[in-house]
Structures are given as C-alpha cells and as structure tokens.
mmCIF file with all atom_site columns, C-alpha atoms in Angstrom:
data_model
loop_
_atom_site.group_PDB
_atom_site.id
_atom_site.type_symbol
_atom_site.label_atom_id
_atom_site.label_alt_id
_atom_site.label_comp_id
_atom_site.label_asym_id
_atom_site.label_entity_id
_atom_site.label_seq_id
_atom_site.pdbx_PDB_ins_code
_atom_site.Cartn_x
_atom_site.Cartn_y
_atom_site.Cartn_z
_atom_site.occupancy
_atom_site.B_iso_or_equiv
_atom_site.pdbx_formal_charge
_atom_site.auth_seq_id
_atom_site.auth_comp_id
_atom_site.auth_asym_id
_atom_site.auth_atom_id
_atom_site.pdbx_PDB_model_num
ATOM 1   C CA . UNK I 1 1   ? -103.714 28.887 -125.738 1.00 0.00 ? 1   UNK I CA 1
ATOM 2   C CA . UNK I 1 2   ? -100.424 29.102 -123.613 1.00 0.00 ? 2   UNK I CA 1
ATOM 3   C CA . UNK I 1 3   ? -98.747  28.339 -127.025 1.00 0.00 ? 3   UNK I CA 1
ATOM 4   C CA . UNK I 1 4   ? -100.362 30.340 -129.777 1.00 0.00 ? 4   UNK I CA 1
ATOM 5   C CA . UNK I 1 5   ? -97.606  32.723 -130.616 1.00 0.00 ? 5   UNK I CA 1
ATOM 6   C CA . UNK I 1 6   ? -97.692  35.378 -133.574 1.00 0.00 ? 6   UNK I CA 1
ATOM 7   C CA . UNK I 1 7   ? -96.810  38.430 -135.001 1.00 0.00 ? 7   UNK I CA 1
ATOM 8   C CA . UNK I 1 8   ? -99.252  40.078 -137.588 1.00 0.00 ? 8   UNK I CA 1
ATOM 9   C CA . UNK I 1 9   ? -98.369  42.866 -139.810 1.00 0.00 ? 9   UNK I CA 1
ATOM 10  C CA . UNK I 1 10  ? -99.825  45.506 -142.295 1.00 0.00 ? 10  UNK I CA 1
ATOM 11  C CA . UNK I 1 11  ? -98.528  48.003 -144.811 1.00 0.00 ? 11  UNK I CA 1
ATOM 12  C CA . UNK I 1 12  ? -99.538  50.559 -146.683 1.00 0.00 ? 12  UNK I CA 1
ATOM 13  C CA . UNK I 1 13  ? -97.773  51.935 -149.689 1.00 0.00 ? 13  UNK I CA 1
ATOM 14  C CA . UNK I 1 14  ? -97.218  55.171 -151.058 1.00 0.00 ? 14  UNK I CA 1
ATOM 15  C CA . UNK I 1 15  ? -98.161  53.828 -154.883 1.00 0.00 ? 15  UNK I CA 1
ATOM 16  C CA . UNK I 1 16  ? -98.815  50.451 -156.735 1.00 0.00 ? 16  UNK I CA 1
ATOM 17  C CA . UNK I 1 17  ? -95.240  49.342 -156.026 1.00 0.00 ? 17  UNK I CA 1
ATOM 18  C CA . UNK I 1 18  ? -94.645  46.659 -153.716 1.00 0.00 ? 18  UNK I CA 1
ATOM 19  C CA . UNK I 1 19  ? -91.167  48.563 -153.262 1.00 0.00 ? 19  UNK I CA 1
ATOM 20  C CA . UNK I 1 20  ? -93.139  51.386 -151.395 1.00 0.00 ? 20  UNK I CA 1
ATOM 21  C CA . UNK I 1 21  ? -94.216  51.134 -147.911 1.00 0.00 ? 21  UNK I CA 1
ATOM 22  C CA . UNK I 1 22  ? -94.927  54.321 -146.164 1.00 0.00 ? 22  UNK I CA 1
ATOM 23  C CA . UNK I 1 23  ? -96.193  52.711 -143.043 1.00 0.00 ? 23  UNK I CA 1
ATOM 24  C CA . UNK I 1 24  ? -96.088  49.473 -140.966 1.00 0.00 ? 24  UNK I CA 1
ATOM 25  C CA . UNK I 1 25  ? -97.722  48.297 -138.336 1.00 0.00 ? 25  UNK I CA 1
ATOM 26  C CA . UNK I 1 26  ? -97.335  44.510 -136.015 1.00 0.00 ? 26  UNK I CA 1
ATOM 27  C CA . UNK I 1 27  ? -98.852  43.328 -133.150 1.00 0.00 ? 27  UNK I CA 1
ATOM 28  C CA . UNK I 1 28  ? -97.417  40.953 -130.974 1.00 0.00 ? 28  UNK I CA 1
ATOM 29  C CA . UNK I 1 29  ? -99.828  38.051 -129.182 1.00 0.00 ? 29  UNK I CA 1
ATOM 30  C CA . UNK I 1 30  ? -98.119  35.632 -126.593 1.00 0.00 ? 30  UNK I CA 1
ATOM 31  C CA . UNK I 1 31  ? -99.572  32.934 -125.221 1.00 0.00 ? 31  UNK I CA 1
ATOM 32  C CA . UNK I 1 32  ? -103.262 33.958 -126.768 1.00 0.00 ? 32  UNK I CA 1
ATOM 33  C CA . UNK I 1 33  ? -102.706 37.825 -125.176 1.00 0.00 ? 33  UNK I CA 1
ATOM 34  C CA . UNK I 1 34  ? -101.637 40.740 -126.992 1.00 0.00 ? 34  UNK I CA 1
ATOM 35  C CA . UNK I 1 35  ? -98.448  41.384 -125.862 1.00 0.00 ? 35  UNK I CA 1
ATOM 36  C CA . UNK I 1 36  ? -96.838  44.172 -127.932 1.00 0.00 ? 36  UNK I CA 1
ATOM 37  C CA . UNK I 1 37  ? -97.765  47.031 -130.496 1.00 0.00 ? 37  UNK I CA 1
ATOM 38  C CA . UNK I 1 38  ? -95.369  48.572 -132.868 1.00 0.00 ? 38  UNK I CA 1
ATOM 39  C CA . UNK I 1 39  ? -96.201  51.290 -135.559 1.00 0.00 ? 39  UNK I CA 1
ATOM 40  C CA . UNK I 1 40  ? -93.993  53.407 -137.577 1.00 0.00 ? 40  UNK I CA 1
ATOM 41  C CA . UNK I 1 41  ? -94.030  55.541 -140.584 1.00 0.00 ? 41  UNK I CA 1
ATOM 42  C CA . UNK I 1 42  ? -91.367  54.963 -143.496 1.00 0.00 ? 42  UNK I CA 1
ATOM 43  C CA . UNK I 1 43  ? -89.917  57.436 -146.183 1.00 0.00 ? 43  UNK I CA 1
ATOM 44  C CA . UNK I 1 44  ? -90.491  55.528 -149.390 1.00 0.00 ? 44  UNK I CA 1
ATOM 45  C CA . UNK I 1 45  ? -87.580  57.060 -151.086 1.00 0.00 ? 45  UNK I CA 1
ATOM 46  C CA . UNK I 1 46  ? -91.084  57.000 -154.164 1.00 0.00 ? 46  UNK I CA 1
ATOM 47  C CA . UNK I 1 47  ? -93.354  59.071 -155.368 1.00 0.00 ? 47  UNK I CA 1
ATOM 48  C CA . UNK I 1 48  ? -96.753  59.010 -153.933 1.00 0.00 ? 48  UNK I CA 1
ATOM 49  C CA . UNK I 1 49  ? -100.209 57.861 -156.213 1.00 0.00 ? 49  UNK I CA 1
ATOM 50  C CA . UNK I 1 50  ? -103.189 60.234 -155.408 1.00 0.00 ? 50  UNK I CA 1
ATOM 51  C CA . UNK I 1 51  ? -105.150 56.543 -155.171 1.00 0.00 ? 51  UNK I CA 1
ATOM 52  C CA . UNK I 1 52  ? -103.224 55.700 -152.488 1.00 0.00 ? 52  UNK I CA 1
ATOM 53  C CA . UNK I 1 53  ? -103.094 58.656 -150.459 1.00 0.00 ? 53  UNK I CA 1
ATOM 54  C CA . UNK I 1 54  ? -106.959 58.867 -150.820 1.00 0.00 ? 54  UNK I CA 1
ATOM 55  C CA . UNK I 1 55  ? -107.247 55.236 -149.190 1.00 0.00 ? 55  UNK I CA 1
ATOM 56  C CA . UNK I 1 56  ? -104.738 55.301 -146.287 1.00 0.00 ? 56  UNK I CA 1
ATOM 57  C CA . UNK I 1 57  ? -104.572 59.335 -145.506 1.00 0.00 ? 57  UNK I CA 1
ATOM 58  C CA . UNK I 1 58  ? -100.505 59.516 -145.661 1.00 0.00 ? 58  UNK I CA 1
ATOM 59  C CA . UNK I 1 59  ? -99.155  62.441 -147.340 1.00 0.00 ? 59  UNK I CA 1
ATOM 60  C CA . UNK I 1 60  ? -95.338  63.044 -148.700 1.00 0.00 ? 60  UNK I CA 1
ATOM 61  C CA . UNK I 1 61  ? -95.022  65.458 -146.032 1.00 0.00 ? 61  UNK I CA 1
ATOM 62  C CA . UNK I 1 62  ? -95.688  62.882 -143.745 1.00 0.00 ? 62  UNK I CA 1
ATOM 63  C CA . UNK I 1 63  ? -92.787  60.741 -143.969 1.00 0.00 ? 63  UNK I CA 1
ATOM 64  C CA . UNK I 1 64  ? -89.977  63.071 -145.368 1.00 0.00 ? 64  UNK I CA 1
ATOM 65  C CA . UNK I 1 65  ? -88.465  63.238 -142.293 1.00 0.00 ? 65  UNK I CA 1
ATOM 66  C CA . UNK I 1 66  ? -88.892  59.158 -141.284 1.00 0.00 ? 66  UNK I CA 1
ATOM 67  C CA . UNK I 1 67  ? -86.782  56.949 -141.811 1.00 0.00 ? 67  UNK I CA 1
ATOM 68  C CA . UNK I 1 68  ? -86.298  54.409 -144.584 1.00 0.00 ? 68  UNK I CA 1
ATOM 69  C CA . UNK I 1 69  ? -87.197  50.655 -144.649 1.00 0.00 ? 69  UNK I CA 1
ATOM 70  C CA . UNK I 1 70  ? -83.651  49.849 -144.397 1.00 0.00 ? 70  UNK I CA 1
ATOM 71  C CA . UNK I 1 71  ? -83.409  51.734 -141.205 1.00 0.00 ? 71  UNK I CA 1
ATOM 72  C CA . UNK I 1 72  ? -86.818  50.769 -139.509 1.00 0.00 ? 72  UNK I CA 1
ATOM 73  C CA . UNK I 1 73  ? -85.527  47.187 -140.503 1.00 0.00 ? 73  UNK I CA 1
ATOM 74  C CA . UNK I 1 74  ? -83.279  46.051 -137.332 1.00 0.00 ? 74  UNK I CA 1
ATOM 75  C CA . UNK I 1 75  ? -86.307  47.519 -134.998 1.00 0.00 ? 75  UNK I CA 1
ATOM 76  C CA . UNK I 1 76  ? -89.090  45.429 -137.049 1.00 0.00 ? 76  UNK I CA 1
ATOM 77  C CA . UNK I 1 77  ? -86.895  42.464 -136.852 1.00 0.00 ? 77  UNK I CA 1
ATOM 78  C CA . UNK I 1 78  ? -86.526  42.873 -133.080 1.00 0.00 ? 78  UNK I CA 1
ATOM 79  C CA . UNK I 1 79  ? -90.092  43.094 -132.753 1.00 0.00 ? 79  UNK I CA 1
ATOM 80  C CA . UNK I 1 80  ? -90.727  40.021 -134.623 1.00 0.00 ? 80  UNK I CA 1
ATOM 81  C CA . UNK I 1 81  ? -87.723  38.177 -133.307 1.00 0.00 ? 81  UNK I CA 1
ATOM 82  C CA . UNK I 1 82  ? -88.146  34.553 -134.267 1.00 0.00 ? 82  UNK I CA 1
ATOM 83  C CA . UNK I 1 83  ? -92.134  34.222 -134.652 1.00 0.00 ? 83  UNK I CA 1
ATOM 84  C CA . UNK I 1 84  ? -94.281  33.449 -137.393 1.00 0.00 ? 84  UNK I CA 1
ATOM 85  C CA . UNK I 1 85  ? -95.891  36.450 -138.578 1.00 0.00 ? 85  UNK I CA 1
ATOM 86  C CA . UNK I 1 86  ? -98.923  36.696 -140.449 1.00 0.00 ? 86  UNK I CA 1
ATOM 87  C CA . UNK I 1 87  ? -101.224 39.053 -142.330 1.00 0.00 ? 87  UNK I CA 1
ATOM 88  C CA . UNK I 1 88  ? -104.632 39.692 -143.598 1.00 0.00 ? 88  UNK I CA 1
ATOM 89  C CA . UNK I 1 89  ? -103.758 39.264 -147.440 1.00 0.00 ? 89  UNK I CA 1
ATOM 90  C CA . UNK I 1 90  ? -100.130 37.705 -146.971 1.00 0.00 ? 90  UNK I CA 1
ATOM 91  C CA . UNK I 1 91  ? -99.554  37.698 -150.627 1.00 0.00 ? 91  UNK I CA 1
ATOM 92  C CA . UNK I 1 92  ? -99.650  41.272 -150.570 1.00 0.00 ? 92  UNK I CA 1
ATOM 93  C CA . UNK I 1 93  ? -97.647  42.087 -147.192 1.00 0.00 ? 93  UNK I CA 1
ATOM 94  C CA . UNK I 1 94  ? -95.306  39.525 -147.753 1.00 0.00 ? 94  UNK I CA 1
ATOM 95  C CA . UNK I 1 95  ? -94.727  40.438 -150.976 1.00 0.00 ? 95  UNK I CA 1
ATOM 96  C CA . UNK I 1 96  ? -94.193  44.091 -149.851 1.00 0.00 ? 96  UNK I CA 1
ATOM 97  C CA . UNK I 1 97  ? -91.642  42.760 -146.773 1.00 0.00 ? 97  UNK I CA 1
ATOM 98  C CA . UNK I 1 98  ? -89.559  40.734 -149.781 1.00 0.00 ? 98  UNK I CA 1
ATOM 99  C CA . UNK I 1 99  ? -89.185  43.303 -152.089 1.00 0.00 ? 99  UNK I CA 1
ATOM 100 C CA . UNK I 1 100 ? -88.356  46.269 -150.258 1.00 0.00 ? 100 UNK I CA 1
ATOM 101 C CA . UNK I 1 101 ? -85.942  44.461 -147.922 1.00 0.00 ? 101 UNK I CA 1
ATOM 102 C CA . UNK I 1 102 ? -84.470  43.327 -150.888 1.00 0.00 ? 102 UNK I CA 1
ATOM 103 C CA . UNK I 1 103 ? -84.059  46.793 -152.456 1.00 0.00 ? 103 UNK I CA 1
ATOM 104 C CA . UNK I 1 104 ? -82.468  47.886 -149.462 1.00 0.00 ? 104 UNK I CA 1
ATOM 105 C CA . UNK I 1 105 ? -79.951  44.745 -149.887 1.00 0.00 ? 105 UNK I CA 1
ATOM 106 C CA . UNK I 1 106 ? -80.233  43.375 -147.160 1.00 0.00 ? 106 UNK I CA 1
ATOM 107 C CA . UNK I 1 107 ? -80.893  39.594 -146.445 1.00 0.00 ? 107 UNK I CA 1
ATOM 108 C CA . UNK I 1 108 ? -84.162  38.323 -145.959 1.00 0.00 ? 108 UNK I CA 1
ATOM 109 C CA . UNK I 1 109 ? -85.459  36.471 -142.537 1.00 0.00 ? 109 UNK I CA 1
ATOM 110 C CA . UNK I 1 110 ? -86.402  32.730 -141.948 1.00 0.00 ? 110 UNK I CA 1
ATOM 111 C CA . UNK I 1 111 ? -89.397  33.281 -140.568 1.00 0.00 ? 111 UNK I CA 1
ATOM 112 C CA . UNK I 1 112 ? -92.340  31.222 -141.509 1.00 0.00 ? 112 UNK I CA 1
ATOM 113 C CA . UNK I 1 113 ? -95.640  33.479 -141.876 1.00 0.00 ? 113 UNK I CA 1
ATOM 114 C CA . UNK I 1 114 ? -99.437  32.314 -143.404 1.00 0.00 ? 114 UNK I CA 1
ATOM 115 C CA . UNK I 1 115 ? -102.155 34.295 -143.818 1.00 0.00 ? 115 UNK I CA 1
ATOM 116 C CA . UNK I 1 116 ? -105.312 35.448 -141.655 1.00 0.00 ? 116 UNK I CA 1
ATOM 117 C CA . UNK I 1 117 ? -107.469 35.688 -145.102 1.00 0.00 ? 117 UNK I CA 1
ATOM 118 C CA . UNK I 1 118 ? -106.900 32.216 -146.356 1.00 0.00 ? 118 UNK I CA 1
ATOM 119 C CA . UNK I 1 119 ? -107.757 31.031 -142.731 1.00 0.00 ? 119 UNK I CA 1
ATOM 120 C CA . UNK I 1 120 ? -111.004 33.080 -142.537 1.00 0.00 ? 120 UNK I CA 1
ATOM 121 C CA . UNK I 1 121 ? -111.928 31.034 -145.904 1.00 0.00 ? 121 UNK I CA 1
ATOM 122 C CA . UNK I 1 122 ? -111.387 28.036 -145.030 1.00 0.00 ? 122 UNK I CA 1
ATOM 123 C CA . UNK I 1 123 ? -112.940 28.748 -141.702 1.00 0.00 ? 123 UNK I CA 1
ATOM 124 C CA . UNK I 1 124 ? -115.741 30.741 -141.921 1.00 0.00 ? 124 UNK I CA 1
ATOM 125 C CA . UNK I 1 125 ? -118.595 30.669 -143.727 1.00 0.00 ? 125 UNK I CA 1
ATOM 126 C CA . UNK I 1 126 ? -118.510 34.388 -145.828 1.00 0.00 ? 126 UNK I CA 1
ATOM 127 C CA . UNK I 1 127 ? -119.768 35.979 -148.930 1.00 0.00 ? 127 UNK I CA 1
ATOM 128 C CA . UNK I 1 128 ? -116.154 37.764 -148.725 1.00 0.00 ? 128 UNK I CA 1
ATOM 129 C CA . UNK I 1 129 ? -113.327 37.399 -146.619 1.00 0.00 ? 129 UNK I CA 1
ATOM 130 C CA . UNK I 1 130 ? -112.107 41.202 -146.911 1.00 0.00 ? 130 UNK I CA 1
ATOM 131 C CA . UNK I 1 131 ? -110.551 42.712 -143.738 1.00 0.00 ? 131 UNK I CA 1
ATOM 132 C CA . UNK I 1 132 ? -113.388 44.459 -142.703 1.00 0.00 ? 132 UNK I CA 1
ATOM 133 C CA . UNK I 1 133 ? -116.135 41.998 -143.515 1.00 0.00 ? 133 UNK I CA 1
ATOM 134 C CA . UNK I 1 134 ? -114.175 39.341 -141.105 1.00 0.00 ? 134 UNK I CA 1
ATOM 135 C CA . UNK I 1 135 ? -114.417 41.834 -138.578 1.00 0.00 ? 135 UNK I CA 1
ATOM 136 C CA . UNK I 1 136 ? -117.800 42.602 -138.859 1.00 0.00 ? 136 UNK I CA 1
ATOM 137 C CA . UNK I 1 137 ? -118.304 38.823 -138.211 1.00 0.00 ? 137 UNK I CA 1
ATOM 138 C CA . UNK I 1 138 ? -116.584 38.773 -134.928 1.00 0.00 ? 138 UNK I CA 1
ATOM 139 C CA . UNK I 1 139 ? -117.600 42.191 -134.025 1.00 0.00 ? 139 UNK I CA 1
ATOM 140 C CA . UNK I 1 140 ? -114.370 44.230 -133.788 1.00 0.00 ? 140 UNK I CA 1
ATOM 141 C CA . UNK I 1 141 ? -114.747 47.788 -134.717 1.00 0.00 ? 141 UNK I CA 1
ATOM 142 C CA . UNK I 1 142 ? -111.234 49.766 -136.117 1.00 0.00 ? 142 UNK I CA 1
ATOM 143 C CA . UNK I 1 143 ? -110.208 52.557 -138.424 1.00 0.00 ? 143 UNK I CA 1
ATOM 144 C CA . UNK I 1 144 ? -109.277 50.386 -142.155 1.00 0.00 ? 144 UNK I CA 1
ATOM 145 C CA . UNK I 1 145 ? -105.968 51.104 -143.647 1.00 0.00 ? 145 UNK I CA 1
ATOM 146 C CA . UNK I 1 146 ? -104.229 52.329 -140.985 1.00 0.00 ? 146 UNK I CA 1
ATOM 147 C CA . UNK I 1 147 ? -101.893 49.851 -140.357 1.00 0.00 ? 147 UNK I CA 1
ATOM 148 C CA . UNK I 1 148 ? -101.500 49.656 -136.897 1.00 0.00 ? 148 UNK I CA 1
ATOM 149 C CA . UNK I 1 149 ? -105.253 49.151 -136.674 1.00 0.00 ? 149 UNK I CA 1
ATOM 150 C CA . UNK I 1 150 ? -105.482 46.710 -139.475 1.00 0.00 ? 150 UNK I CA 1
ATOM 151 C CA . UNK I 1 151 ? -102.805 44.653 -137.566 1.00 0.00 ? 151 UNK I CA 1
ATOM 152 C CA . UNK I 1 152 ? -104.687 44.911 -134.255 1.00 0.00 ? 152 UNK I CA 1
ATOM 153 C CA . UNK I 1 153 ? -108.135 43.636 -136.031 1.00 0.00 ? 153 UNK I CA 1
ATOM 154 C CA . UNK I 1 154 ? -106.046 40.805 -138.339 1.00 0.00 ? 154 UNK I CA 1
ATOM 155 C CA . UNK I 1 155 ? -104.318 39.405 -134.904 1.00 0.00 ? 155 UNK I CA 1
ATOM 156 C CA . UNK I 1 156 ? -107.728 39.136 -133.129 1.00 0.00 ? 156 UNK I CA 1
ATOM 157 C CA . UNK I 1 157 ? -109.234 37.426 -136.415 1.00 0.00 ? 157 UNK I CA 1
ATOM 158 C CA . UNK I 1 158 ? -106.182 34.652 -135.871 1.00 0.00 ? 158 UNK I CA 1
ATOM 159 C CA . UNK I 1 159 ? -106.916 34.818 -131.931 1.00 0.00 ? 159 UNK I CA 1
ATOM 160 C CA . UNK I 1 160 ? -111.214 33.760 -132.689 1.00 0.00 ? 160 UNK I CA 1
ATOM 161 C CA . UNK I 1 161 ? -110.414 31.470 -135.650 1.00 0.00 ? 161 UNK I CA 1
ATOM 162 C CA . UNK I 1 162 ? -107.783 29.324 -132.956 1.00 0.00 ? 162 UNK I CA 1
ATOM 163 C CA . UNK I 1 163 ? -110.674 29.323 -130.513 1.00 0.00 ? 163 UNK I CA 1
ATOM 164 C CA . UNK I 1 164 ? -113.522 28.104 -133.301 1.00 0.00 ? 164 UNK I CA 1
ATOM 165 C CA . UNK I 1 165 ? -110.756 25.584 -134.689 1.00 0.00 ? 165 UNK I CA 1
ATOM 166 C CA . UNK I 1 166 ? -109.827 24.579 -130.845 1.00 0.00 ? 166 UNK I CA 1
ATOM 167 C CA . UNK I 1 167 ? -106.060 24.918 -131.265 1.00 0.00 ? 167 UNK I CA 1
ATOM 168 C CA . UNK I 1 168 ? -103.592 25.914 -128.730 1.00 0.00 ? 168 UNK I CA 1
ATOM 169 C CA . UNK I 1 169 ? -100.954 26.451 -131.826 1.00 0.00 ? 169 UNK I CA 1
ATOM 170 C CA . UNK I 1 170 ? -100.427 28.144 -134.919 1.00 0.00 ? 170 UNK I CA 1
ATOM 171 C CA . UNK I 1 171 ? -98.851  25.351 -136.533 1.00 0.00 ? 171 UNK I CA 1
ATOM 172 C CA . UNK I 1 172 ? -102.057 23.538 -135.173 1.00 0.00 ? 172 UNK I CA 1
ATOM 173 C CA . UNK I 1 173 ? -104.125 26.428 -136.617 1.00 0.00 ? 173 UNK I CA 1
ATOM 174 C CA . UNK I 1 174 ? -102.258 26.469 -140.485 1.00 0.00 ? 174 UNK I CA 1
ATOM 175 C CA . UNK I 1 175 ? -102.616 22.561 -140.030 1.00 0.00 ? 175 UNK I CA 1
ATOM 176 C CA . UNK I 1 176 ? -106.251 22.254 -139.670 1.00 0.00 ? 176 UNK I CA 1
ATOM 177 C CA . UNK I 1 177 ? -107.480 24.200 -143.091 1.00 0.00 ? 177 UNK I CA 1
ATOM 178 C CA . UNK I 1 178 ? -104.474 21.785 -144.455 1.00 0.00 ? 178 UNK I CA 1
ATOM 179 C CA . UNK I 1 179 ? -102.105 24.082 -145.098 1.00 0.00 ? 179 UNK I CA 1
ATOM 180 C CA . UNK I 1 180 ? -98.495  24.570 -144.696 1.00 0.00 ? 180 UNK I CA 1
ATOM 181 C CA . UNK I 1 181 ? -96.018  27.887 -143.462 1.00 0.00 ? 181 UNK I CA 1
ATOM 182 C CA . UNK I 1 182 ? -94.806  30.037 -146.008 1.00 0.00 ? 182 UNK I CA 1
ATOM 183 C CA . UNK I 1 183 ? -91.130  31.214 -145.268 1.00 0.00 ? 183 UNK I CA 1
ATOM 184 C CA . UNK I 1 184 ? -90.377  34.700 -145.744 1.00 0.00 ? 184 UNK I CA 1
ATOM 185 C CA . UNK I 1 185 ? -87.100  34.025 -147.421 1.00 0.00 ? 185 UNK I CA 1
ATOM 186 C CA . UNK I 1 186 ? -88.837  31.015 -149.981 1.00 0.00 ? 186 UNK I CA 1
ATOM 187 C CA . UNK I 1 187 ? -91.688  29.255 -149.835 1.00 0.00 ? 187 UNK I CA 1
ATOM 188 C CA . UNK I 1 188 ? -95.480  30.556 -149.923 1.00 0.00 ? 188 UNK I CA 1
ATOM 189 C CA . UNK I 1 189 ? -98.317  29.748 -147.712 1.00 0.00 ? 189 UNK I CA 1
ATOM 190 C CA . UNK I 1 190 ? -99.562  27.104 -149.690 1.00 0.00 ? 190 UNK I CA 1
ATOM 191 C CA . UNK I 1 191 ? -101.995 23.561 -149.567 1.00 0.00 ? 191 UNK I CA 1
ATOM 192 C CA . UNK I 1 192 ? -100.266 20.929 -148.125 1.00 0.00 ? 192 UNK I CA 1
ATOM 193 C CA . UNK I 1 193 ? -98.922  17.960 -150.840 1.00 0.00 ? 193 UNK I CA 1
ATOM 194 C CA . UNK I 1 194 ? -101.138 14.855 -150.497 1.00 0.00 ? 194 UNK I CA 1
ATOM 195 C CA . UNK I 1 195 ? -99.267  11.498 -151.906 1.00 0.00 ? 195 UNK I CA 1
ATOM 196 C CA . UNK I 1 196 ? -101.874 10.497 -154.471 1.00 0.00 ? 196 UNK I CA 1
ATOM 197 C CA . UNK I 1 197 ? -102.235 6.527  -154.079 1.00 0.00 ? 197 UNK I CA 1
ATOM 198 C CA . UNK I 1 198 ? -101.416 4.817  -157.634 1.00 0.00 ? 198 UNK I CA 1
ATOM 199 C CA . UNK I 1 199 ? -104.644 3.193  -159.411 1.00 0.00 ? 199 UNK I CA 1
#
C-alpha cells in the first residue's frame, strides 16, 4: 500500500444546518499508515438544536471562544494539502465543507473526495452500513460522534476495505465498486458512465 493516500474527515454541527459545524476532525494515512491527526472545535456563528447537542455532547459554551470556519480554514487546508479526502456519509460532510466555506466566501478546493459508506456497500456484505455497524465488522472500538474519533474509525474502514479489494490506490479502491471521485468544488461521488452499445 506504499500508494494509498487519504485524508478522512467528520463534522458535527451545532443544528440541522449544513452551515453549522461546531467541530472537525481528519486523519491523515500515508502510504497505508496513519500519519497525522487534526481536531478542532469551531464557533458556528448559529444557534445550537438541543437534538444536536444531545448526540455529539458540544455545548455553546464550548466554542464561544474558538474560532470560526473561516479561520480554522487555511489550517484544515494545510492538513489536507492536495489529497483526496473522504468521509463516512460524504454527502453529508461534503455538503457541510461546501456550504460553510462558501458562507465564509471563500473559494472552494479541487480536491477530489468519495465516500467510506458507499464503499462499505458495495464491499461488504451488511444489513446497514452505518458508522458504527462497519466498525463492529472489522472490530474497531471508538467513542461515535466525536469527530476526531469518527475520522480515526472511517480512515481504518478505507485502510481494511483496500486490503479486502487488494488495491495499493485509492483511485484503484473508488475504481473497483465502479465509481468515480467527486470534486469538492463540482462533481459528486457518483457511478461511473457506461457507453450503452446501440441495439
């Protein structure tokens, strides 16, 4: 695996808005190996839903004092430097890194990112593909929605599903279930176009 390289992220959000992260956390993995952790809490600039605080423990007390996306932004892109980066859910986390970089106005990256879910369904063979059911599966043990945690867990998922699918790549990996990058900045992890043969 000397060239399965990868960031994976999490968030968690102080309400339903994807606009509303109140924590991130990545994990780097280079060549195969974890290489790098990163975790950080955010100040929302939003009100907080009782529903969410119940789920991932963050008060507003927790991040007044934190800094906002837009200023955590130049250290999470730094981290993630030119890598794909994936998540367990990407519609959801990817969706959350669009819109709140966006509301910050600032321009979105070119990284291409897929998703550690999609994989596990195409991969394994799972009444449910949730976070911690995948987990179970491969027996990795971790404290749900915390993000730094989630990451950790979501990065060894990609890790075991390279190994099962014997690829030293994650363009290898996305390519094997048929599937093609998403790009942060357009496109979405999505089936690959087949030219249908006329009749």
């Amino acid at each position: 695996m000397k060239n399965l390289n990868y960031v994976v992220l999490d968030f968690e959000t102080a309400n339903g808005s994807r606009t509303s992260p109140c924590s991130i956390g990545m994990v780097k993995y280079i060549n195969g190996e974890k290489h790098s952790e990163y975790y950080q809490l955010i100040n929302p600039e939003e009100d907080f839903y009782q529903s969410n605080i119940r789920i991932h423990g963050i008060y507003p007390e927790d991040v007044w004092d934190q800094p906002t996306w837009g200023q955590v932004y130049p250290s999470v892109m730094q981290f993630i430097g030119d890598l794909p980066v994936a998540a367990h859910f990407a519609t959801f986390d990817i969706n959350v890194f669009r819109a709140t970089t966006e509301k910050y106005d600032i321009t979105l990256p070119t990284n291409l990112y897929f998703c550690s879910c999609i994989l596990s369904k195409k991969i394994l063979p799972l009444p449910s593909h949730k976070l911690n059911i995948v987990a179970d599966y491969f027996g990795l043990t971790f404290e749900h929605h915390h993000a730094l945690e989630d990451s950790i867990v979501a990065a060894n998922i990609v890790r075991e599903l390279a190994n099962i699918q014997r690829t030293d790549t994650i363009s290898d990996l996305v390519d094997s279930i048929g599937y093609q990058f998403g790009q942060i900045n357009g496109t979405n992890f999505i089936t690959k176009k087949t030219n249908k043969k006329r009749a």
